[in-house]
Short mmCIF file of C-alpha atoms in Angstrom, two decimals:
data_model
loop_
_atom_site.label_atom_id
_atom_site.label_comp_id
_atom_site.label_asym_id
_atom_site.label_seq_id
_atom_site.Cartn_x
_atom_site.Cartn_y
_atom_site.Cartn_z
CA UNK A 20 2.28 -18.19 -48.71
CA UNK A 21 -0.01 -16.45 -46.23
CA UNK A 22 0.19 -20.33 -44.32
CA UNK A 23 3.92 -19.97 -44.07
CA UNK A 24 4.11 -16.58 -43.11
CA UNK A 25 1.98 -17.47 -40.18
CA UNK A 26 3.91 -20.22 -39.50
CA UNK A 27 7.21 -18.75 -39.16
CA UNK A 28 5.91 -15.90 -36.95
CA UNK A 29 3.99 -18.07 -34.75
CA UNK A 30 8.00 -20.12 -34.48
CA UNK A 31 9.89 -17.27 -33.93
CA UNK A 32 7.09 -16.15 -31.15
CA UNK A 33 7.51 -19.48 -29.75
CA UNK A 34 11.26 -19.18 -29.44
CA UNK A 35 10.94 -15.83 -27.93
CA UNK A 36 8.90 -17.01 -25.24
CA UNK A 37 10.90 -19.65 -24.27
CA UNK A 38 14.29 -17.10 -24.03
CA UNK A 39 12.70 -14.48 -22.27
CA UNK A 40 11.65 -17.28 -19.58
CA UNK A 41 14.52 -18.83 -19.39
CA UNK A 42 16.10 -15.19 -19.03
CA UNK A 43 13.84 -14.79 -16.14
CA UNK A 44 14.75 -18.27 -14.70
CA UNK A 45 18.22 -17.53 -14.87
CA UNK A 46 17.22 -13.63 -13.06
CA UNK A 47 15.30 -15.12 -10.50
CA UNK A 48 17.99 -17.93 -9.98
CA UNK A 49 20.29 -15.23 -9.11
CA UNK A 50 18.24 -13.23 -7.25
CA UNK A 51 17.48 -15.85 -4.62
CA UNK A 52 21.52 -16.85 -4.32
CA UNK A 53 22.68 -13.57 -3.50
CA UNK A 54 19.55 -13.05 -1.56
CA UNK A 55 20.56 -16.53 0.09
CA UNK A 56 24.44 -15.46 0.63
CA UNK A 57 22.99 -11.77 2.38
CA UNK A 58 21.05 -14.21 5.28
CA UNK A 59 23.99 -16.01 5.72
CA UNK A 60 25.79 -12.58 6.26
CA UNK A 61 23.30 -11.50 8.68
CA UNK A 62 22.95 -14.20 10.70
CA UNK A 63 26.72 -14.03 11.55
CA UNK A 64 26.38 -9.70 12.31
CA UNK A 65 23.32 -11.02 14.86
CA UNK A 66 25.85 -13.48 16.65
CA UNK A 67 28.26 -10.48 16.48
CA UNK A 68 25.69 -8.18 18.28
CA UNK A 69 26.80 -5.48 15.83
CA UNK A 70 23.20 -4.27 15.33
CA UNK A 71 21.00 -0.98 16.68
CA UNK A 72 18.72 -0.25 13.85
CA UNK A 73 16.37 -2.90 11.65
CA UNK A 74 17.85 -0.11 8.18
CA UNK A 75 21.28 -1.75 9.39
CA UNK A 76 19.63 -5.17 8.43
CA UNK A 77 18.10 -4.66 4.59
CA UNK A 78 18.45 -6.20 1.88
CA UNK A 79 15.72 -6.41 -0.95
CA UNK A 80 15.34 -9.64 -3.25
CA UNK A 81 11.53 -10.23 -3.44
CA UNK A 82 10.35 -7.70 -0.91
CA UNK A 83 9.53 -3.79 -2.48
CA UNK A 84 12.22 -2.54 -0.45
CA UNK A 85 14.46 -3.62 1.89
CA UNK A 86 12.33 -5.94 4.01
CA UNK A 87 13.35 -9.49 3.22
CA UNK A 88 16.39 -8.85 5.12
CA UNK A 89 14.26 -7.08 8.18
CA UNK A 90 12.14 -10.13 7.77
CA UNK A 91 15.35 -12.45 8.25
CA UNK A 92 16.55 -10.83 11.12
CA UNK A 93 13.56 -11.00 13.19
CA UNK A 94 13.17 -14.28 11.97
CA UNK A 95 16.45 -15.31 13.22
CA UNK A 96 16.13 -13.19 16.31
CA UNK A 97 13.21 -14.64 17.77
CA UNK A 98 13.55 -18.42 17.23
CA UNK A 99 12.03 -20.69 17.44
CA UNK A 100 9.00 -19.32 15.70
CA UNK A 101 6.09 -21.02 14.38
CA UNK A 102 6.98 -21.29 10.31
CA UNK A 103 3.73 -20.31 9.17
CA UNK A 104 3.15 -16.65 7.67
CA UNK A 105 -0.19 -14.25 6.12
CA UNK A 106 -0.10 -11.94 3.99
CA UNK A 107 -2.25 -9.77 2.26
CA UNK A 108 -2.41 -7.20 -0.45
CA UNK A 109 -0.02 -9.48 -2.58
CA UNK A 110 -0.98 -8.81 -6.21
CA UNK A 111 0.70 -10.90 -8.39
CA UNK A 112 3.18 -12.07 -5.50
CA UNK A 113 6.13 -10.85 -7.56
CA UNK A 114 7.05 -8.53 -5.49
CA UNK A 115 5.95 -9.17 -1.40
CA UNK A 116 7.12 -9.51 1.86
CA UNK A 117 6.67 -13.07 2.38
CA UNK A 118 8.01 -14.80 -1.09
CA UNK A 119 11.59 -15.04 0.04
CA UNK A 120 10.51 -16.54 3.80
CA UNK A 121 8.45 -18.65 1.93
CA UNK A 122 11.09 -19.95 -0.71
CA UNK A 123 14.55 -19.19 1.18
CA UNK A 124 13.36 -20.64 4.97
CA UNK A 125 10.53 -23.10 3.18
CA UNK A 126 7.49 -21.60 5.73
CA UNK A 127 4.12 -22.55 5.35
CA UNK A 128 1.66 -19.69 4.28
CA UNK A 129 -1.76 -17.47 3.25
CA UNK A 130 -1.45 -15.16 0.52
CA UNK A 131 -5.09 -13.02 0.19
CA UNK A 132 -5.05 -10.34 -2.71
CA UNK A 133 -8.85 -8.64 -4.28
CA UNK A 134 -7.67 -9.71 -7.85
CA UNK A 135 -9.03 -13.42 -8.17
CA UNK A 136 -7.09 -13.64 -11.53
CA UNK A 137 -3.91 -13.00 -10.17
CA UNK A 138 -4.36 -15.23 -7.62
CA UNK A 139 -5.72 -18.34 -9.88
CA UNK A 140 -1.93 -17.45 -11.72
CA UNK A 141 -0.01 -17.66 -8.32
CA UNK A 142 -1.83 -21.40 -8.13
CA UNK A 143 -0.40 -22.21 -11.62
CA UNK A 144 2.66 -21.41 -10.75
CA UNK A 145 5.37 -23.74 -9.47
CA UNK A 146 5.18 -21.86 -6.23
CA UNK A 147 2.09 -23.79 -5.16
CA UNK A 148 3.57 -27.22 -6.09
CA UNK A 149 7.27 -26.42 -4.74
CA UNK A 150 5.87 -24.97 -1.26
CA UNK A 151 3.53 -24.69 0.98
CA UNK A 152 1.31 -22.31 -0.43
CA UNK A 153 -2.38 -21.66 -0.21
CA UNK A 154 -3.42 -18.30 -2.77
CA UNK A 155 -6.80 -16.90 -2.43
CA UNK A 156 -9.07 -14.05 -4.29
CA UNK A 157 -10.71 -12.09 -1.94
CA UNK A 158 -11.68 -8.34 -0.95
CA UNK A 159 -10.52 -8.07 2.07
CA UNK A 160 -12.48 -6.13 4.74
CA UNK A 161 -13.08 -6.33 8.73
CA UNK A 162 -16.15 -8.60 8.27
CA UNK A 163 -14.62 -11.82 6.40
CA UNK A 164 -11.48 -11.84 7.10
CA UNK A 165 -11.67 -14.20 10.12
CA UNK A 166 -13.50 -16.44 8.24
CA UNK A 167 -10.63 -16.82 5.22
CA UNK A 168 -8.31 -17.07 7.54
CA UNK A 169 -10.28 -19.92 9.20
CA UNK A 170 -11.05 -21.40 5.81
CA UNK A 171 -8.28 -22.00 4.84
CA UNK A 172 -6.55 -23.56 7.83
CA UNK A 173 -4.86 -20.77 9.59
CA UNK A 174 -5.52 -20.34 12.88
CA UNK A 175 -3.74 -19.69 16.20
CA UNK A 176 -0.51 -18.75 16.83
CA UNK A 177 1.46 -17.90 13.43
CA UNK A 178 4.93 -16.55 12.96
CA UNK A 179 4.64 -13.33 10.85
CA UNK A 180 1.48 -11.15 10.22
CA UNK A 181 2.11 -8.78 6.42
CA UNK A 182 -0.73 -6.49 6.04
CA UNK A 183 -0.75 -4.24 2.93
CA UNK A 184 -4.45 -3.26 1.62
CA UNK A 185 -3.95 0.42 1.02
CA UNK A 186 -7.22 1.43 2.45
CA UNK A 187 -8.34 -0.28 5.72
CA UNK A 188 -5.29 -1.64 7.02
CA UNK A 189 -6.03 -0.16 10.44
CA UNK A 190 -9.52 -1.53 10.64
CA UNK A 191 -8.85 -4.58 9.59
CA UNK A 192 -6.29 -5.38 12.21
CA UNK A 193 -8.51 -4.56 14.71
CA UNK A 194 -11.05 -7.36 13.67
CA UNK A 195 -8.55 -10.33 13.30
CA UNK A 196 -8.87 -13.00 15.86
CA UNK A 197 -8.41 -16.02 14.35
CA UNK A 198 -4.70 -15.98 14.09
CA UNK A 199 -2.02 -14.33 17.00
CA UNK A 200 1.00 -13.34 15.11
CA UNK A 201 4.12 -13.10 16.78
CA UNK A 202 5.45 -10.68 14.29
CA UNK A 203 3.20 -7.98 12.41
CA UNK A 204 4.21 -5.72 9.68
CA UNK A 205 1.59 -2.73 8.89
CA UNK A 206 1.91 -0.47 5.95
CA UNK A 207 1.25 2.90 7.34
CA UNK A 208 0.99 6.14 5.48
CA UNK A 209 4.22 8.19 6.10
CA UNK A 210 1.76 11.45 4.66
CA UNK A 211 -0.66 11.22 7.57
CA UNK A 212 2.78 11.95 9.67
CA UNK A 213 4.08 11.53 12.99
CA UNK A 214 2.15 13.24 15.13
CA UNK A 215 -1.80 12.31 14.95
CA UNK A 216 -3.28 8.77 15.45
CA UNK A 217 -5.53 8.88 12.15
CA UNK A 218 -6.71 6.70 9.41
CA UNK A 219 -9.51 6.66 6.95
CA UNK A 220 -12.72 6.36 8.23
CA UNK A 221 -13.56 2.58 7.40
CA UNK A 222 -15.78 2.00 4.57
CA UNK A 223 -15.87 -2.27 3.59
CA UNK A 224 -16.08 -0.91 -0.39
CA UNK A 225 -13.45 1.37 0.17
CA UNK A 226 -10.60 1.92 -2.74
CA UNK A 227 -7.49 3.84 -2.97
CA UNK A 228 -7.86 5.77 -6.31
CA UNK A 229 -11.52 5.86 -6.29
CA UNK A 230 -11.28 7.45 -3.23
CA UNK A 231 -8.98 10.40 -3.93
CA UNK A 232 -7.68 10.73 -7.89
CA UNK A 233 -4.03 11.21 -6.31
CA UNK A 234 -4.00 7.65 -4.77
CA UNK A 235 -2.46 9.79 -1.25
CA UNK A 236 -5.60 9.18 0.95
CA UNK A 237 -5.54 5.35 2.15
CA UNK A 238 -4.53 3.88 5.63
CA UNK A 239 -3.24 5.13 8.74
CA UNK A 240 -0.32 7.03 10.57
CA UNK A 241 2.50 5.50 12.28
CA UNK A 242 0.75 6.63 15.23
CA UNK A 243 -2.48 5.28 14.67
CA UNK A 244 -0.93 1.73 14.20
CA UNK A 245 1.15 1.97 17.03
CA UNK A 246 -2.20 2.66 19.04
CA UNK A 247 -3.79 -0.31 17.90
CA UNK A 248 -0.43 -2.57 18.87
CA UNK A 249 -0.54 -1.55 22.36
CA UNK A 250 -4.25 -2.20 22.98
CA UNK A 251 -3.50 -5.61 20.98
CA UNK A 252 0.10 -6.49 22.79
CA UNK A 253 2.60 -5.71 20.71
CA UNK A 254 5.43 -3.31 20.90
CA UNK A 255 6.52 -0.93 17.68
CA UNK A 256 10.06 -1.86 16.74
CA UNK A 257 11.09 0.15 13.91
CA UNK A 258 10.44 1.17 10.12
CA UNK A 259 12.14 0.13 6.84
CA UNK A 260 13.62 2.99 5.71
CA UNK A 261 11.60 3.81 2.77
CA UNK A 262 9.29 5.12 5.02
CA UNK A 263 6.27 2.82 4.40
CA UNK A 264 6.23 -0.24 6.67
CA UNK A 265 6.14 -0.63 10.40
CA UNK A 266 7.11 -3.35 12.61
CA UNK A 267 5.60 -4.96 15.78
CA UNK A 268 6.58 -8.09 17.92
CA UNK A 269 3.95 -9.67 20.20
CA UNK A 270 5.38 -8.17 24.03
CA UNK A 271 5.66 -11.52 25.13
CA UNK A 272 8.50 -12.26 22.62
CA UNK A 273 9.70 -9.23 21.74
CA UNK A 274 14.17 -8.76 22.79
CA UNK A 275 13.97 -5.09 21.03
CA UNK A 276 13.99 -1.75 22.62
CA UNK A 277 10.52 -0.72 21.66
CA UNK A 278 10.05 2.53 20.58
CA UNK A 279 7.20 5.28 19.91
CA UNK A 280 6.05 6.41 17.06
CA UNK A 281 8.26 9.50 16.98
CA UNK A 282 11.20 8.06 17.42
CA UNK A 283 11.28 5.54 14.87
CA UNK A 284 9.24 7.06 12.49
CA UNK A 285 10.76 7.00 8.69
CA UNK A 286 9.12 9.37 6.30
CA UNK A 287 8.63 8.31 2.96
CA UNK A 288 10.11 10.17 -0.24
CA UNK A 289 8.48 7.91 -2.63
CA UNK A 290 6.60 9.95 -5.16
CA UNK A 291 3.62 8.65 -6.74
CA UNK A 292 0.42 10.75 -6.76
CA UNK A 293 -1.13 11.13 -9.94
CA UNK A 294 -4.21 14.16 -11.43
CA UNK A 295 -7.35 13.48 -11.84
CA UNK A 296 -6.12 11.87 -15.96
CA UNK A 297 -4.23 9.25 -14.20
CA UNK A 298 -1.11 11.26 -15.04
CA UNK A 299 1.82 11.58 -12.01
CA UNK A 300 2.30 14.56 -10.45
CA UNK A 301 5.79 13.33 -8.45
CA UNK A 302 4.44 15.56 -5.54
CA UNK A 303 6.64 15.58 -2.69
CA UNK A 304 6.82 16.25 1.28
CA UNK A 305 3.95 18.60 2.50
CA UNK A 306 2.84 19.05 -0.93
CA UNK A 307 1.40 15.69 -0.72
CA UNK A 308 -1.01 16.38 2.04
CA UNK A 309 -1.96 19.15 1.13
CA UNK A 310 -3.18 17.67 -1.84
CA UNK A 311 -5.70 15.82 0.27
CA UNK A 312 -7.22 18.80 2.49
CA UNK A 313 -10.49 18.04 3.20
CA UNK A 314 -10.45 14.46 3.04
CA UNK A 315 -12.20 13.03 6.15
CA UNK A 316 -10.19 10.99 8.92
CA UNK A 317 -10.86 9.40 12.11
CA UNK A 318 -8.47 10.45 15.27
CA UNK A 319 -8.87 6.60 16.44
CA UNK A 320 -8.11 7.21 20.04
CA UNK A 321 -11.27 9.84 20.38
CA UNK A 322 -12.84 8.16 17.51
CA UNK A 323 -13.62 11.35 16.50
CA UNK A 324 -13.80 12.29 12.35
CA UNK A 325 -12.65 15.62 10.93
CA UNK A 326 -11.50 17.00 7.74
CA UNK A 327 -7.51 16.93 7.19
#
């Protein structure tokens, strides 16, 4: 009896499976042709010139927010580009920057996340068989990652530059070398603000939550980044407007007004510090820095540290 039991459940587990993946199939099937029909859209409003703002151009299908459709314009803007993209800070690759310019324009790319397990699944998956792909577990920091990079095969000139660590962002791209995107995206931290060029003091262990129980101290300011791009070549082009990702073009290829930090700053209303149990707090606007008095930051222009 007990046999049978166990044999029944183990079937109907089976069948469940199999449903909820094609369900997911089906999802993502969807997801990709309306994402598909939106750069068709878009590439007719660019021959249109009907444009001012990279917010006009969003659209979200694998992205967090609305970046895919950021991603397509500039894509589309700047041709011909070299079809080869990095990006790291993935996680499971479910949700990045990069999947639909992978899938939906069929580049070649490097995605880097700390979690060597999720990785190992992203090389399981059909999306290393299908496409270009090369996945690889690794903690990122300003020592190594020249050498992945170079590893790997990437090096020189690549098309699109995702960088998404939530702790040394800034300090990492500082160090890279290996690679000269045209196009670089930078998570900054909208908390930080628009006025002072800061980030966290770089530390090669460092982790978000570890660091600060309300996961608000990471990164750098708009500012900060901004900094960086003009000692490295680029200009600062705009924000999504969630308030969390910044875009730069390489000044040699960049058609865009650039802009400074104030002006196309976005702040971010996303609400997700938690107490010290874990639990979150939704804090919001100022409340969220002042949640992180005290915390030590570098003013990267004087390379001076003080406490926020």
């Amino acid at each position: 009896m007990k046999s049978l039991i166990k044999k029944i459940v183990h079937k109907l587990q089976t069948e469940l499976l199999t449903r909820l993946d094609n369900v997911e199939q089906a999802t993502l099937a969807n997801r990709f042709l309306l994402g598909s029909m939106a750069a068709r859209q878009l590439r007719e409003q660019i021959k249109n010139n009907h444009i001012k703002t990279l917010q006009e151009v969003e659209f979200q299908v694998f992205s967090q927010f609305g970046d895919d459709g950021i991603i397509q314009y500039l894509v589309e803007k700047l041709k011909p580009l070299p079809e080869i993209f990095i990006e790291f800070g993935v996680e499971s690759y479910k949700e990045a920057n990069t999947r639909f310019l992978l899938m939906h324009n069929n580049w070649r790319g490097l995605i880097i996340d700390g979690d060597a397990n999720l990785m190992a699944a992203v090389r399981r998956s059909d999306l290393c068989w299908r496409y270009d792909l090369t996945a690889v577990g690794a903690f990122i920091t300003r020592e190594n990652i020249n050498d992945i990079f170079v590893k790997n095969g990437f090096a020189g000139e690549i098309g699109l530059l995702s960088i998404d660590i939530d702790g040394n962002d800034y300090w990492v791209w500082q160090a890279i070398e290996a690679v000269n995107p045209v196009i670089v995206i930078a998570e900054y931290n909208s908390v930080f603000g628009a006025e002072r060029a800061i980030s966290i003091p770089y530390r090669p262990d460092f982790h978000r939550h570890q660091a600060h129980y309300s996961g608000l101290y990471w990164g750098a300011s708009l500012p900060a980044f901004c900094h960086l791009a003009e000692q490295k070549g680029y200009d600062f082009v705009g924000c999504n407007s969630a308030g969390n990702n910044a875009y730069f073009i390489r000044k040699d290829r960049n058609p865009l007004p650039p802009l400074t930090a104030r002006e196309g700053f976005v702040g971010s209303r996303f609400r997700e510090s938690r107490d010290a149990a874990g639990n979150l707090t939704f804090l919001s606007g100022e409340t969220r820095l002042a949640a992180i008095r005290g915390c030590e930051v570098v003013e990267v222009k004087s390379n001076q540290i003080f406490d926020l």
